[in-house]
PDB file of C-alpha atoms in Angstrom:
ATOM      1  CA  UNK A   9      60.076 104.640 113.603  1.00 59.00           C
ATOM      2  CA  UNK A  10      57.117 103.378 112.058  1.00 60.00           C
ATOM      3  CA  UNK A  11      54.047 103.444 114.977  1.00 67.00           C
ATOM      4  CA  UNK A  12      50.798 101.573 114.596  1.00 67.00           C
ATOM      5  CA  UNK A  13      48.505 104.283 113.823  1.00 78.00           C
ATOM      6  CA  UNK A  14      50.811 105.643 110.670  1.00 89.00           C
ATOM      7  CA  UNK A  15      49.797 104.662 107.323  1.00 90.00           C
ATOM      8  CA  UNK A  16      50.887 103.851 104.004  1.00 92.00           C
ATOM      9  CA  UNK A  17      49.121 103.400 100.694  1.00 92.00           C
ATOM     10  CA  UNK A  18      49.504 101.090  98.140  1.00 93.00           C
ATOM     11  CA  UNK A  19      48.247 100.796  94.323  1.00 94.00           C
ATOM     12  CA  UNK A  20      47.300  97.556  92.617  1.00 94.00           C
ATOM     13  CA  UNK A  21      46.176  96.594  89.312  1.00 95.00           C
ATOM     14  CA  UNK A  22      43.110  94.471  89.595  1.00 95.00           C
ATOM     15  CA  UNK A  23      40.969  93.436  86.073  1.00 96.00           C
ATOM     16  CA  UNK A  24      37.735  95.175  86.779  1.00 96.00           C
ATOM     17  CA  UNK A  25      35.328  92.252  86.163  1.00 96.00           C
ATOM     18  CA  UNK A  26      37.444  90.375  88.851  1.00 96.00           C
ATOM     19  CA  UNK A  27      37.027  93.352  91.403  1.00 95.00           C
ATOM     20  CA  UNK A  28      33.033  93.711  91.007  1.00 95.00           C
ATOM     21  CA  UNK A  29      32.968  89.868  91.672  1.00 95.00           C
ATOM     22  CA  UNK A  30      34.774  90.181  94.732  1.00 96.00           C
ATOM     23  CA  UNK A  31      33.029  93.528  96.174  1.00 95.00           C
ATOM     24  CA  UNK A  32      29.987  91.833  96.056  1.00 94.00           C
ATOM     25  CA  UNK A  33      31.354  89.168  98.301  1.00 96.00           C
ATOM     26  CA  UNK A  34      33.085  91.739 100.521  1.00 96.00           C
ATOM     27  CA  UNK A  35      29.695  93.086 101.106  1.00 96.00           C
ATOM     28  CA  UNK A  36      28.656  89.788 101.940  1.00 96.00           C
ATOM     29  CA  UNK A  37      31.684  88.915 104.468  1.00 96.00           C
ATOM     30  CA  UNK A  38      31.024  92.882 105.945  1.00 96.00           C
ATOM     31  CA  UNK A  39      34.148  93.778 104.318  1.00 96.00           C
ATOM     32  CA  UNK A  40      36.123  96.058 101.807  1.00 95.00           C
ATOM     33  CA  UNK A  41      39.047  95.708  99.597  1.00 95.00           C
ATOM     34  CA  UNK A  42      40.967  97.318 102.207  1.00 94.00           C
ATOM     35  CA  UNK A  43      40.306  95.161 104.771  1.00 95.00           C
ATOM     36  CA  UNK A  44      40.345  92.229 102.677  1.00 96.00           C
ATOM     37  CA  UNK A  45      43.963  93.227 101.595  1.00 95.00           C
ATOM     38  CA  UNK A  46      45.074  94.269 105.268  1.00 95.00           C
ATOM     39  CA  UNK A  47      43.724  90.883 106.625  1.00 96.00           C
ATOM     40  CA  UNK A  48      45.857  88.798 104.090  1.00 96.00           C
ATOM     41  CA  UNK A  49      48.918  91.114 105.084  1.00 96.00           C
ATOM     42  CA  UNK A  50      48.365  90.819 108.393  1.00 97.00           C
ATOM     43  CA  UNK A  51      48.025  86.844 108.369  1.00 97.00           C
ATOM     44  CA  UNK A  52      51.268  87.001 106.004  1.00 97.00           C
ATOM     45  CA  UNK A  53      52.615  88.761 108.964  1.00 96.00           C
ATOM     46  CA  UNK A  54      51.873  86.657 111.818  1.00 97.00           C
ATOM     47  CA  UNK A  55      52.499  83.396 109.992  1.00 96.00           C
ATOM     48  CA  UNK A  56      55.531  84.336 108.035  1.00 96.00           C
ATOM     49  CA  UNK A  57      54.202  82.856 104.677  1.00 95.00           C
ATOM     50  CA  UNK A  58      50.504  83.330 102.424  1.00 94.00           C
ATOM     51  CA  UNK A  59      47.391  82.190 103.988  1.00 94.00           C
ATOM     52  CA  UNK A  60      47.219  79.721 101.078  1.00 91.00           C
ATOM     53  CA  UNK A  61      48.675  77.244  99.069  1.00 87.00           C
ATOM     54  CA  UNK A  62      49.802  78.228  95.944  1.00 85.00           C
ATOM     55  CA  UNK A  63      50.053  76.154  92.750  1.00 80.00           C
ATOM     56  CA  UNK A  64      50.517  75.575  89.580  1.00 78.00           C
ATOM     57  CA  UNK A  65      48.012  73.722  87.876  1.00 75.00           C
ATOM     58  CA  UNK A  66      47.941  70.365  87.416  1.00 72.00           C
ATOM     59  CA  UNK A  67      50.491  69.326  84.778  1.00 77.00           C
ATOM     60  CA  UNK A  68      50.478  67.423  83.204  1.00 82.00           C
ATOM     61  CA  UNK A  69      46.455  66.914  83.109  1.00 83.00           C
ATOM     62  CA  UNK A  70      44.931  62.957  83.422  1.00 85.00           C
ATOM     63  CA  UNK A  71      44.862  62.493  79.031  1.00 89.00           C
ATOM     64  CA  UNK A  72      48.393  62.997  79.103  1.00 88.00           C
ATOM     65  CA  UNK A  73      49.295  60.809  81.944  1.00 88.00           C
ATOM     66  CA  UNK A  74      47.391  58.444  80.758  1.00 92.00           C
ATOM     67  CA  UNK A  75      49.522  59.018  77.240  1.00 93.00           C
ATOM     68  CA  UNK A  76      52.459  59.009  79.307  1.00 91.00           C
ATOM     69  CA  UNK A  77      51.562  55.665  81.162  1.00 92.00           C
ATOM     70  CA  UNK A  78      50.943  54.482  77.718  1.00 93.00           C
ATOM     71  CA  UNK A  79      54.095  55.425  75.813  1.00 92.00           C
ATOM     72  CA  UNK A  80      55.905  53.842  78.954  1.00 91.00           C
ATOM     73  CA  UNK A  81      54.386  50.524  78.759  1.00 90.00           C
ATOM     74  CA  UNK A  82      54.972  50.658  74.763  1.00 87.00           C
ATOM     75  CA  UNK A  83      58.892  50.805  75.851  1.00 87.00           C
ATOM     76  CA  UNK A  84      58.519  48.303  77.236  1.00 89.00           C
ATOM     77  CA  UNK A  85      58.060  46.288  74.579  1.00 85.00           C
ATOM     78  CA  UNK A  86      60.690  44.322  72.455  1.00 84.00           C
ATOM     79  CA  UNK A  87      62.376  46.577  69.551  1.00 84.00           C
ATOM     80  CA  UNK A  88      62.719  45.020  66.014  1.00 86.00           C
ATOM     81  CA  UNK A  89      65.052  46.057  63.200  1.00 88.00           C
ATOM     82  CA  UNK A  90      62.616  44.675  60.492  1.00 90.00           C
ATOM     83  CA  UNK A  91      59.317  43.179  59.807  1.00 89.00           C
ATOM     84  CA  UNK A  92      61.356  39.858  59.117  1.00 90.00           C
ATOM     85  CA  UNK A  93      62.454  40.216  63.127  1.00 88.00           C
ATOM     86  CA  UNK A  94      58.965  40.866  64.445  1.00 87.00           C
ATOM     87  CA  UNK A  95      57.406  37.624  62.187  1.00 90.00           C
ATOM     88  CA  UNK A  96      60.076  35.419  63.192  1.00 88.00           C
ATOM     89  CA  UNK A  97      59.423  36.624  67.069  1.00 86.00           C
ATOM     90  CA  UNK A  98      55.670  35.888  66.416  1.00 87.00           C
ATOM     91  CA  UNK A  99      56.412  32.634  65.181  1.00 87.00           C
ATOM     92  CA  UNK A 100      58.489  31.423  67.925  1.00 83.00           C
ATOM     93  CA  UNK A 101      55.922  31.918  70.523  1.00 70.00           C
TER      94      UNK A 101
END
C-alpha cells in the first residue's frame, strides 16, 4: 500500500532552452519543476483529464480554406467537353 508520504521519481526529457524559459517563470510563480509537474498531476488527478485543452493546430490554415471555398464554388460551375460547348453556352445567354 502506497501511503501519502512515500515517493516515487520520475525522469523526463525536456529540450534545455525550453526548461531555462520555464525556470525563470517558476521563479516568478514561487515554484519549481517539481511542483510545477506535481500540480499538473495532481489536477489530472482530481479532475480525471489534463488541466488543458489540447489541439492540433489549426488545419487547414485560412489561405487554404479560402482555396478550398474557392475550388468549391469553381464546381460549381457548368463542365464543358470543348471550347465549341463553352462559346455556344456564352452565346445563348
Amino acid at each position: 500500500m502506497v501511503t501519502a508520504t512515500q515517493t516515487t521519481q520520475i525522469r523526463i526529457r525536456v529540450p534545455a532552452r525550453r526548461m531555462k524559459k520555464v525556470q525563470k517563470l517558476f521563479d516568478e510563480m514561487g515554484t519549481d519543476a517539481t511542483g510545477a509537474i506535481n500540480m499538473f498531476l495532481a489536477q489530472v488527478e482530481r479532475n480525471g483529464r489534463l488541466p488543458f485543452e489540447v489541439v492540433a493546430r489549426e488545419m487547414p490554415n485560412a489561405a487554404t480554406r479560402a482555396a478550398m471555398r474557392e475550388a468549391d464554388e469553381l464546381a460549381k460551375r457548368p463542365a464543358y467537353a470543348s471550347k465549341k460547348d463553352f462559346f455556344a453556352a456564352l452565346k445563348s445567354k
